[in-house]
Amino acid sequence: MLATKYDLAEISDEDAPCYALICRDMLFSMDDTSSTLPPTVTNLLQEFRDIFPAEIPPGLPPIRGIEHQIDFIPGASLPNRAANRTNPEETKEIQRQVQDLLNRGYVRESLSPCVVPIILAPKKDGSFRTCVDCRAINNITIRYRHPIPRLDDMLDELSGSIIFSKVDLRSGYHQIRMKLGDEWKTAFKTKFGLYEWLVMPFGLTNAPSTFMRLMNEVLFSFLGYVVTPQRIEVDEAKVHAIQSWPTPTSVQTNLNRRHAKWVEFIESFPYIIKHKKGKDNVIADALSRRYAMLSQLDYCIFGLDSIKRQYAVDTDFKDAFVNCKEGRTWNKFVLSDRYLFRANRLCILVGSVCLLLLQEAHGGGLMGHFGAKKTEDVLATHFFWPKMRRDVEGFMVMRNS
């Protein structure tokens, strides 16, 4: 929703009634305005009746000096995504909507080397909306941060205004032109050809900034408030929507003893939570758990407790042991329960324990007889010692001799 104000000299009395001109899907006919409206309001509606047509006229919007510009990150490779698979019914719907865009003059055929697919998004009424999958374009687009107007400043500017209009824009983005020469950066692919936008499409990373820039010049933005000549109030409908928001039922509010134990254990390490996307973010299968037994070796190897006393005199780890205090990191090292860890991997001193780990990682328990690379990967997941690769390769040579 967008709102703008009118300061009319004819209505300046603070005791005068406040009128709100709401234009949404033509709630009333311009030819049949209520006789209860004052002549000033009636004349205003008649003067701007061409602004609220039943359908947006076809053709491109005018050049207003604010067009959408796309700047790619220097050196970034241009995406060339294949069209998504669709059934015959979806293909016909895409073709129909693309043809409608062509008829309106919003898109044109393209030969762009930068192409992304389109998808069909279902609407509440059962129809479909064609959406451009702009994620690949947004990934290589330089972000611009246009300042958002401060709400306090906007409310202060309403002082003395008593007539307001609330305009529900239709396809507001499509009323903004693409910058000349940047149209090829918006190309999308269908089964029946390539097309590029001549107006600003939805989904581009900087589209809200461009839209805000234009609206700041044309309209006065106003969201979520009820304005009267006496005061400004929060819209009760929006407050009720938040208060009546249903409580999620799938959230676990209480941790059981097992979860609480793991949370306590994890919090003992310094870590950073990072999102894994794409093919890396998959559910663990049986093969990925093949060396789960190794995670128990931290405390189950006979004699492992003895390494606590040897860290202080070991050539590889004595500096880290001295500089680390309980729970404090030093060069990726951290001391927990007097065990030394490096990036959450237990530090192992060269000796019999190291040899036992090599044997277990290579062929012990459920392990197959892995090669040097796989054996090193298994070990490096849980343990650390300097020159691990050299020791793994030497162990493999010894095993094969």
JSON list of N, CA and C in Angstrom, two decimals, residues 197-258:
[
{"chain": "A", "resi": 197, "resn": "TRP", "atom": "N", "xyz": [13.28, -8.45, -20.72]},
{"chain": "A", "resi": 197, "resn": "TRP", "atom": "CA", "xyz": [12.34, -7.46, -20.20]},
{"chain": "A", "resi": 197, "resn": "TRP", "atom": "C", "xyz": [12.71, -6.06, -20.66]},
{"chain": "A", "resi": 198, "resn": "LEU", "atom": "N", "xyz": [11.68, -5.29, -21.00]},
{"chain": "A", "resi": 198, "resn": "LEU", "atom": "CA", "xyz": [11.84, -3.87, -21.28]},
{"chain": "A", "resi": 198, "resn": "LEU", "atom": "C", "xyz": [11.39, -3.02, -20.09]},
{"chain": "A", "resi": 199, "resn": "VAL", "atom": "N", "xyz": [10.64, -3.65, -19.18]},
{"chain": "A", "resi": 199, "resn": "VAL", "atom": "CA", "xyz": [10.27, -3.01, -17.92]},
{"chain": "A", "resi": 199, "resn": "VAL", "atom": "C", "xyz": [10.89, -3.80, -16.78]},
{"chain": "A", "resi": 200, "resn": "MET", "atom": "N", "xyz": [10.88, -3.24, -15.59]},
{"chain": "A", "resi": 200, "resn": "MET", "atom": "CA", "xyz": [11.54, -3.88, -14.46]},
{"chain": "A", "resi": 200, "resn": "MET", "atom": "C", "xyz": [10.73, -5.08, -13.98]},
{"chain": "A", "resi": 201, "resn": "PRO", "atom": "N", "xyz": [11.32, -6.27, -14.02]},
{"chain": "A", "resi": 201, "resn": "PRO", "atom": "CA", "xyz": [10.60, -7.46, -13.53]},
{"chain": "A", "resi": 201, "resn": "PRO", "atom": "C", "xyz": [10.71, -7.59, -12.02]},
{"chain": "A", "resi": 202, "resn": "PHE", "atom": "N", "xyz": [9.90, -8.48, -11.47]},
{"chain": "A", "resi": 202, "resn": "PHE", "atom": "CA", "xyz": [9.98, -8.79, -10.05]},
{"chain": "A", "resi": 202, "resn": "PHE", "atom": "C", "xyz": [11.14, -9.76, -9.81]},
{"chain": "A", "resi": 203, "resn": "GLY", "atom": "N", "xyz": [11.72, -9.69, -8.61]},
{"chain": "A", "resi": 203, "resn": "GLY", "atom": "CA", "xyz": [12.72, -10.66, -8.21]},
{"chain": "A", "resi": 203, "resn": "GLY", "atom": "C", "xyz": [14.16, -10.21, -8.30]},
{"chain": "A", "resi": 204, "resn": "LEU", "atom": "N", "xyz": [14.44, -9.11, -8.97]},
{"chain": "A", "resi": 204, "resn": "LEU", "atom": "CA", "xyz": [15.82, -8.63, -9.08]},
{"chain": "A", "resi": 204, "resn": "LEU", "atom": "C", "xyz": [16.26, -8.02, -7.75]},
{"chain": "A", "resi": 205, "resn": "THR", "atom": "N", "xyz": [17.54, -8.16, -7.46]},
{"chain": "A", "resi": 205, "resn": "THR", "atom": "CA", "xyz": [18.04, -7.80, -6.14]},
{"chain": "A", "resi": 205, "resn": "THR", "atom": "C", "xyz": [17.90, -6.32, -5.84]},
{"chain": "A", "resi": 206, "resn": "ASN", "atom": "N", "xyz": [18.04, -5.44, -6.82]},
{"chain": "A", "resi": 206, "resn": "ASN", "atom": "CA", "xyz": [17.97, -4.00, -6.58]},
{"chain": "A", "resi": 206, "resn": "ASN", "atom": "C", "xyz": [16.63, -3.40, -6.98]},
{"chain": "A", "resi": 207, "resn": "ALA", "atom": "N", "xyz": [15.65, -4.24, -7.35]},
{"chain": "A", "resi": 207, "resn": "ALA", "atom": "CA", "xyz": [14.36, -3.72, -7.78]},
{"chain": "A", "resi": 207, "resn": "ALA", "atom": "C", "xyz": [13.66, -2.92, -6.68]},
{"chain": "A", "resi": 208, "resn": "PRO", "atom": "N", "xyz": [13.64, -3.37, -5.40]},
{"chain": "A", "resi": 208, "resn": "PRO", "atom": "CA", "xyz": [12.98, -2.54, -4.37]},
{"chain": "A", "resi": 208, "resn": "PRO", "atom": "C", "xyz": [13.61, -1.16, -4.23]},
{"chain": "A", "resi": 209, "resn": "SER", "atom": "N", "xyz": [14.94, -1.07, -4.37]},
{"chain": "A", "resi": 209, "resn": "SER", "atom": "CA", "xyz": [15.59, 0.23, -4.26]},
{"chain": "A", "resi": 209, "resn": "SER", "atom": "C", "xyz": [15.16, 1.16, -5.39]},
{"chain": "A", "resi": 210, "resn": "THR", "atom": "N", "xyz": [15.09, 0.61, -6.60]},
{"chain": "A", "resi": 210, "resn": "THR", "atom": "CA", "xyz": [14.65, 1.43, -7.73]},
{"chain": "A", "resi": 210, "resn": "THR", "atom": "C", "xyz": [13.21, 1.88, -7.54]},
{"chain": "A", "resi": 211, "resn": "PHE", "atom": "N", "xyz": [12.36, 0.97, -7.10]},
{"chain": "A", "resi": 211, "resn": "PHE", "atom": "CA", "xyz": [10.96, 1.31, -6.88]},
{"chain": "A", "resi": 211, "resn": "PHE", "atom": "C", "xyz": [10.82, 2.38, -5.79]},
{"chain": "A", "resi": 212, "resn": "MET", "atom": "N", "xyz": [11.62, 2.26, -4.71]},
{"chain": "A", "resi": 212, "resn": "MET", "atom": "CA", "xyz": [11.57, 3.25, -3.64]},
{"chain": "A", "resi": 212, "resn": "MET", "atom": "C", "xyz": [12.01, 4.62, -4.13]},
{"chain": "A", "resi": 213, "resn": "ARG", "atom": "N", "xyz": [13.04, 4.65, -4.96]},
{"chain": "A", "resi": 213, "resn": "ARG", "atom": "CA", "xyz": [13.51, 5.94, -5.50]},
{"chain": "A", "resi": 213, "resn": "ARG", "atom": "C", "xyz": [12.42, 6.63, -6.28]},
{"chain": "A", "resi": 214, "resn": "LEU", "atom": "N", "xyz": [11.72, 5.88, -7.12]},
{"chain": "A", "resi": 214, "resn": "LEU", "atom": "CA", "xyz": [10.66, 6.48, -7.93]},
{"chain": "A", "resi": 214, "resn": "LEU", "atom": "C", "xyz": [9.48, 6.92, -7.06]},
{"chain": "A", "resi": 215, "resn": "MET", "atom": "N", "xyz": [9.08, 6.08, -6.10]},
{"chain": "A", "resi": 215, "resn": "MET", "atom": "CA", "xyz": [7.95, 6.43, -5.26]},
{"chain": "A", "resi": 215, "resn": "MET", "atom": "C", "xyz": [8.25, 7.64, -4.39]},
{"chain": "A", "resi": 216, "resn": "ASN", "atom": "N", "xyz": [9.51, 7.80, -3.98]},
{"chain": "A", "resi": 216, "resn": "ASN", "atom": "CA", "xyz": [9.86, 8.97, -3.19]},
{"chain": "A", "resi": 216, "resn": "ASN", "atom": "C", "xyz": [9.67, 10.26, -3.98]},
{"chain": "A", "resi": 217, "resn": "GLU", "atom": "N", "xyz": [9.80, 10.18, -5.30]},
{"chain": "A", "resi": 217, "resn": "GLU", "atom": "CA", "xyz": [9.60, 11.36, -6.13]},
{"chain": "A", "resi": 217, "resn": "GLU", "atom": "C", "xyz": [8.14, 11.58, -6.47]},
{"chain": "A", "resi": 218, "resn": "VAL", "atom": "N", "xyz": [7.36, 10.48, -6.51]},
{"chain": "A", "resi": 218, "resn": "VAL", "atom": "CA", "xyz": [5.98, 10.59, -6.97]},
{"chain": "A", "resi": 218, "resn": "VAL", "atom": "C", "xyz": [4.99, 10.63, -5.82]},
{"chain": "A", "resi": 219, "resn": "LEU", "atom": "N", "xyz": [5.19, 9.76, -4.82]},
{"chain": "A", "resi": 219, "resn": "LEU", "atom": "CA", "xyz": [4.22, 9.61, -3.75]},
{"chain": "A", "resi": 219, "resn": "LEU", "atom": "C", "xyz": [4.89, 9.74, -2.41]},
{"chain": "A", "resi": 220, "resn": "PHE", "atom": "N", "xyz": [4.07, 9.92, -1.41]},
{"chain": "A", "resi": 220, "resn": "PHE", "atom": "CA", "xyz": [4.54, 9.97, -0.03]},
{"chain": "A", "resi": 220, "resn": "PHE", "atom": "C", "xyz": [4.17, 8.66, 0.63]},
{"chain": "A", "resi": 221, "resn": "SER", "atom": "N", "xyz": [5.16, 7.83, 0.95]},
{"chain": "A", "resi": 221, "resn": "SER", "atom": "CA", "xyz": [4.89, 6.49, 1.46]},
{"chain": "A", "resi": 221, "resn": "SER", "atom": "C", "xyz": [4.35, 6.54, 2.88]},
{"chain": "A", "resi": 222, "resn": "PHE", "atom": "N", "xyz": [3.43, 5.60, 3.13]},
{"chain": "A", "resi": 222, "resn": "PHE", "atom": "CA", "xyz": [2.81, 5.57, 4.44]},
{"chain": "A", "resi": 222, "resn": "PHE", "atom": "C", "xyz": [2.24, 4.18, 4.69]},
{"chain": "A", "resi": 223, "resn": "LEU", "atom": "N", "xyz": [2.70, 3.48, 5.69]},
{"chain": "A", "resi": 223, "resn": "LEU", "atom": "CA", "xyz": [2.26, 2.10, 5.93]},
{"chain": "A", "resi": 223, "resn": "LEU", "atom": "C", "xyz": [1.83, 1.91, 7.37]},
{"chain": "A", "resi": 224, "resn": "GLY", "atom": "N", "xyz": [0.70, 1.21, 7.56]},
{"chain": "A", "resi": 224, "resn": "GLY", "atom": "CA", "xyz": [0.34, 0.68, 8.86]},
{"chain": "A", "resi": 224, "resn": "GLY", "atom": "C", "xyz": [-0.21, 1.67, 9.86]},
{"chain": "A", "resi": 225, "resn": "TYR", "atom": "N", "xyz": [-0.63, 2.87, 9.45]},
{"chain": "A", "resi": 225, "resn": "TYR", "atom": "CA", "xyz": [-1.14, 3.85, 10.39]},
{"chain": "A", "resi": 225, "resn": "TYR", "atom": "C", "xyz": [-2.48, 4.40, 9.92]},
{"chain": "A", "resi": 226, "resn": "VAL", "atom": "N", "xyz": [-3.30, 4.81, 10.88]},
{"chain": "A", "resi": 226, "resn": "VAL", "atom": "CA", "xyz": [-4.56, 5.49, 10.60]},
{"chain": "A", "resi": 226, "resn": "VAL", "atom": "C", "xyz": [-4.39, 6.95, 10.97]},
{"chain": "A", "resi": 227, "resn": "VAL", "atom": "N", "xyz": [-4.61, 7.83, 10.01]},
{"chain": "A", "resi": 227, "resn": "VAL", "atom": "CA", "xyz": [-4.37, 9.25, 10.20]},
{"chain": "A", "resi": 227, "resn": "VAL", "atom": "C", "xyz": [-5.70, 9.97, 10.29]},
{"chain": "A", "resi": 228, "resn": "THR", "atom": "N", "xyz": [-5.88, 10.75, 11.33]},
{"chain": "A", "resi": 228, "resn": "THR", "atom": "CA", "xyz": [-7.07, 11.57, 11.52]},
{"chain": "A", "resi": 228, "resn": "THR", "atom": "C", "xyz": [-6.62, 12.99, 11.82]},
{"chain": "A", "resi": 229, "resn": "PRO", "atom": "N", "xyz": [-7.53, 13.99, 11.71]},
{"chain": "A", "resi": 229, "resn": "PRO", "atom": "CA", "xyz": [-7.13, 15.37, 12.04]},
{"chain": "A", "resi": 229, "resn": "PRO", "atom": "C", "xyz": [-6.67, 15.52, 13.49]},
{"chain": "A", "resi": 230, "resn": "GLN", "atom": "N", "xyz": [-7.12, 14.61, 14.39]},
{"chain": "A", "resi": 230, "resn": "GLN", "atom": "CA", "xyz": [-6.78, 14.75, 15.79]},
{"chain": "A", "resi": 230, "resn": "GLN", "atom": "C", "xyz": [-5.45, 14.08, 16.13]},
{"chain": "A", "resi": 231, "resn": "ARG", "atom": "N", "xyz": [-5.19, 12.90, 15.57]},
{"chain": "A", "resi": 231, "resn": "ARG", "atom": "CA", "xyz": [-3.98, 12.17, 15.97]},
{"chain": "A", "resi": 231, "resn": "ARG", "atom": "C", "xyz": [-3.66, 11.09, 14.94]},
{"chain": "A", "resi": 232, "resn": "ILE", "atom": "N", "xyz": [-2.53, 10.41, 15.17]},
{"chain": "A", "resi": 232, "resn": "ILE", "atom": "CA", "xyz": [-2.07, 9.29, 14.35]},
{"chain": "A", "resi": 232, "resn": "ILE", "atom": "C", "xyz": [-2.12, 8.04, 15.20]},
{"chain": "A", "resi": 233, "resn": "GLU", "atom": "N", "xyz": [-2.79, 7.01, 14.72]},
{"chain": "A", "resi": 233, "resn": "GLU", "atom": "CA", "xyz": [-2.94, 5.78, 15.47]},
{"chain": "A", "resi": 233, "resn": "GLU", "atom": "C", "xyz": [-2.42, 4.60, 14.66]},
{"chain": "A", "resi": 234, "resn": "VAL", "atom": "N", "xyz": [-1.99, 3.56, 15.37]},
{"chain": "A", "resi": 234, "resn": "VAL", "atom": "CA", "xyz": [-1.59, 2.32, 14.72]},
{"chain": "A", "resi": 234, "resn": "VAL", "atom": "C", "xyz": [-2.83, 1.63, 14.19]},
{"chain": "A", "resi": 235, "resn": "ASP", "atom": "N", "xyz": [-2.74, 1.06, 13.02]},
{"chain": "A", "resi": 235, "resn": "ASP", "atom": "CA", "xyz": [-3.86, 0.34, 12.41]},
{"chain": "A", "resi": 235, "resn": "ASP", "atom": "C", "xyz": [-4.18, -0.89, 13.26]},
{"chain": "A", "resi": 236, "resn": "GLU", "atom": "N", "xyz": [-5.38, -0.91, 13.84]},
{"chain": "A", "resi": 236, "resn": "GLU", "atom": "CA", "xyz": [-5.77, -2.01, 14.72]},
{"chain": "A", "resi": 236, "resn": "GLU", "atom": "C", "xyz": [-5.82, -3.35, 13.98]},
{"chain": "A", "resi": 237, "resn": "ALA", "atom": "N", "xyz": [-6.15, -3.31, 12.70]},
{"chain": "A", "resi": 237, "resn": "ALA", "atom": "CA", "xyz": [-6.21, -4.56, 11.93]},
{"chain": "A", "resi": 237, "resn": "ALA", "atom": "C", "xyz": [-4.86, -5.23, 11.85]},
{"chain": "A", "resi": 238, "resn": "LYS", "atom": "N", "xyz": [-3.80, -4.42, 11.71]},
{"chain": "A", "resi": 238, "resn": "LYS", "atom": "CA", "xyz": [-2.45, -4.99, 11.65]},
{"chain": "A", "resi": 238, "resn": "LYS", "atom": "C", "xyz": [-2.01, -5.49, 13.02]},
{"chain": "A", "resi": 239, "resn": "VAL", "atom": "N", "xyz": [-2.40, -4.78, 14.09]},
{"chain": "A", "resi": 239, "resn": "VAL", "atom": "CA", "xyz": [-2.06, -5.24, 15.43]},
{"chain": "A", "resi": 239, "resn": "VAL", "atom": "C", "xyz": [-2.77, -6.56, 15.73]},
{"chain": "A", "resi": 240, "resn": "HIS", "atom": "N", "xyz": [-4.03, -6.66, 15.34]},
{"chain": "A", "resi": 240, "resn": "HIS", "atom": "CA", "xyz": [-4.78, -7.89, 15.57]},
{"chain": "A", "resi": 240, "resn": "HIS", "atom": "C", "xyz": [-4.17, -9.06, 14.81]},
{"chain": "A", "resi": 241, "resn": "ALA", "atom": "N", "xyz": [-3.68, -8.78, 13.59]},
{"chain": "A", "resi": 241, "resn": "ALA", "atom": "CA", "xyz": [-3.08, -9.86, 12.80]},
{"chain": "A", "resi": 241, "resn": "ALA", "atom": "C", "xyz": [-1.87, -10.45, 13.50]},
{"chain": "A", "resi": 242, "resn": "ILE", "atom": "N", "xyz": [-1.10, -9.60, 14.17]},
{"chain": "A", "resi": 242, "resn": "ILE", "atom": "CA", "xyz": [0.08, -10.10, 14.89]},
{"chain": "A", "resi": 242, "resn": "ILE", "atom": "C", "xyz": [-0.34, -10.82, 16.17]},
{"chain": "A", "resi": 243, "resn": "GLN", "atom": "N", "xyz": [-1.31, -10.25, 16.89]},
{"chain": "A", "resi": 243, "resn": "GLN", "atom": "CA", "xyz": [-1.73, -10.87, 18.15]},
{"chain": "A", "resi": 243, "resn": "GLN", "atom": "C", "xyz": [-2.40, -12.22, 17.94]},
{"chain": "A", "resi": 244, "resn": "SER", "atom": "N", "xyz": [-3.08, -12.38, 16.80]},
{"chain": "A", "resi": 244, "resn": "SER", "atom": "CA", "xyz": [-3.79, -13.63, 16.54]},
{"chain": "A", "resi": 244, "resn": "SER", "atom": "C", "xyz": [-2.98, -14.61, 15.71]},
{"chain": "A", "resi": 245, "resn": "TRP", "atom": "N", "xyz": [-1.69, -14.35, 15.55]},
{"chain": "A", "resi": 245, "resn": "TRP", "atom": "CA", "xyz": [-0.83, -15.25, 14.79]},
{"chain": "A", "resi": 245, "resn": "TRP", "atom": "C", "xyz": [-0.79, -16.62, 15.48]},
{"chain": "A", "resi": 246, "resn": "PRO", "atom": "N", "xyz": [-1.07, -17.70, 14.77]},
{"chain": "A", "resi": 246, "resn": "PRO", "atom": "CA", "xyz": [-1.13, -19.01, 15.42]},
{"chain": "A", "resi": 246, "resn": "PRO", "atom": "C", "xyz": [0.22, -19.43, 15.97]},
{"chain": "A", "resi": 247, "resn": "THR", "atom": "N", "xyz": [0.19, -20.09, 17.13]},
{"chain": "A", "resi": 247, "resn": "THR", "atom": "CA", "xyz": [1.41, -20.59, 17.75]},
{"chain": "A", "resi": 247, "resn": "THR", "atom": "C", "xyz": [1.94, -21.79, 16.99]},
{"chain": "A", "resi": 248, "resn": "PRO", "atom": "N", "xyz": [3.20, -21.81, 16.60]},
{"chain": "A", "resi": 248, "resn": "PRO", "atom": "CA", "xyz": [3.75, -22.97, 15.88]},
{"chain": "A", "resi": 248, "resn": "PRO", "atom": "C", "xyz": [3.60, -24.24, 16.72]},
{"chain": "A", "resi": 249, "resn": "THR", "atom": "N", "xyz": [3.21, -25.31, 16.06]},
{"chain": "A", "resi": 249, "resn": "THR", "atom": "CA", "xyz": [3.01, -26.59, 16.76]},
{"chain": "A", "resi": 249, "resn": "THR", "atom": "C", "xyz": [4.14, -27.57, 16.55]},
{"chain": "A", "resi": 250, "resn": "SER", "atom": "N", "xyz": [5.05, -27.24, 15.64]},
{"chain": "A", "resi": 250, "resn": "SER", "atom": "CA", "xyz": [6.12, -28.19, 15.33]},
{"chain": "A", "resi": 250, "resn": "SER", "atom": "C", "xyz": [7.44, -27.84, 16.01]},
{"chain": "A", "resi": 251, "resn": "VAL", "atom": "N", "xyz": [7.43, -26.84, 16.89]},
{"chain": "A", "resi": 251, "resn": "VAL", "atom": "CA", "xyz": [8.65, -26.41, 17.56]},
{"chain": "A", "resi": 251, "resn": "VAL", "atom": "C", "xyz": [8.81, -27.18, 18.87]},
{"chain": "A", "resi": 252, "resn": "GLN", "atom": "N", "xyz": [9.98, -27.72, 19.09]},
{"chain": "A", "resi": 252, "resn": "GLN", "atom": "CA", "xyz": [10.26, -28.47, 20.32]},
{"chain": "A", "resi": 252, "resn": "GLN", "atom": "C", "xyz": [10.65, -27.48, 21.41]},
{"chain": "A", "resi": 253, "resn": "THR", "atom": "N", "xyz": [9.80, -27.34, 22.42]},
{"chain": "A", "resi": 253, "resn": "THR", "atom": "CA", "xyz": [10.04, -26.35, 23.47]},
{"chain": "A", "resi": 253, "resn": "THR", "atom": "C", "xyz": [10.96, -26.86, 24.56]},
{"chain": "A", "resi": 254, "resn": "ASN", "atom": "N", "xyz": [10.97, -28.16, 24.81]},
{"chain": "A", "resi": 254, "resn": "ASN", "atom": "CA", "xyz": [11.79, -28.73, 25.88]},
{"chain": "A", "resi": 254, "resn": "ASN", "atom": "C", "xyz": [12.80, -29.72, 25.31]},
{"chain": "A", "resi": 255, "resn": "LEU", "atom": "N", "xyz": [14.03, -29.63, 25.78]},
{"chain": "A", "resi": 255, "resn": "LEU", "atom": "CA", "xyz": [15.07, -30.56, 25.36]},
{"chain": "A", "resi": 255, "resn": "LEU", "atom": "C", "xyz": [15.04, -31.78, 26.27]},
{"chain": "A", "resi": 256, "resn": "ASN", "atom": "N", "xyz": [15.12, -32.96, 25.66]},
{"chain": "A", "resi": 256, "resn": "ASN", "atom": "CA", "xyz": [15.25, -34.14, 26.50]},
{"chain": "A", "resi": 256, "resn": "ASN", "atom": "C", "xyz": [16.70, -34.25, 26.99]},
{"chain": "A", "resi": 257, "resn": "ARG", "atom": "N", "xyz": [16.96, -35.23, 27.84]},
{"chain": "A", "resi": 257, "resn": "ARG", "atom": "CA", "xyz": [18.28, -35.33, 28.47]},
{"chain": "A", "resi": 257, "resn": "ARG", "atom": "C", "xyz": [19.38, -35.56, 27.44]},
{"chain": "A", "resi": 258, "resn": "ARG", "atom": "N", "xyz": [19.05, -36.33, 26.38]},
{"chain": "A", "resi": 258, "resn": "ARG", "atom": "CA", "xyz": [20.07, -36.61, 25.37]},
{"chain": "A", "resi": 258, "resn": "ARG", "atom": "C", "xyz": [20.43, -35.35, 24.60]}
]
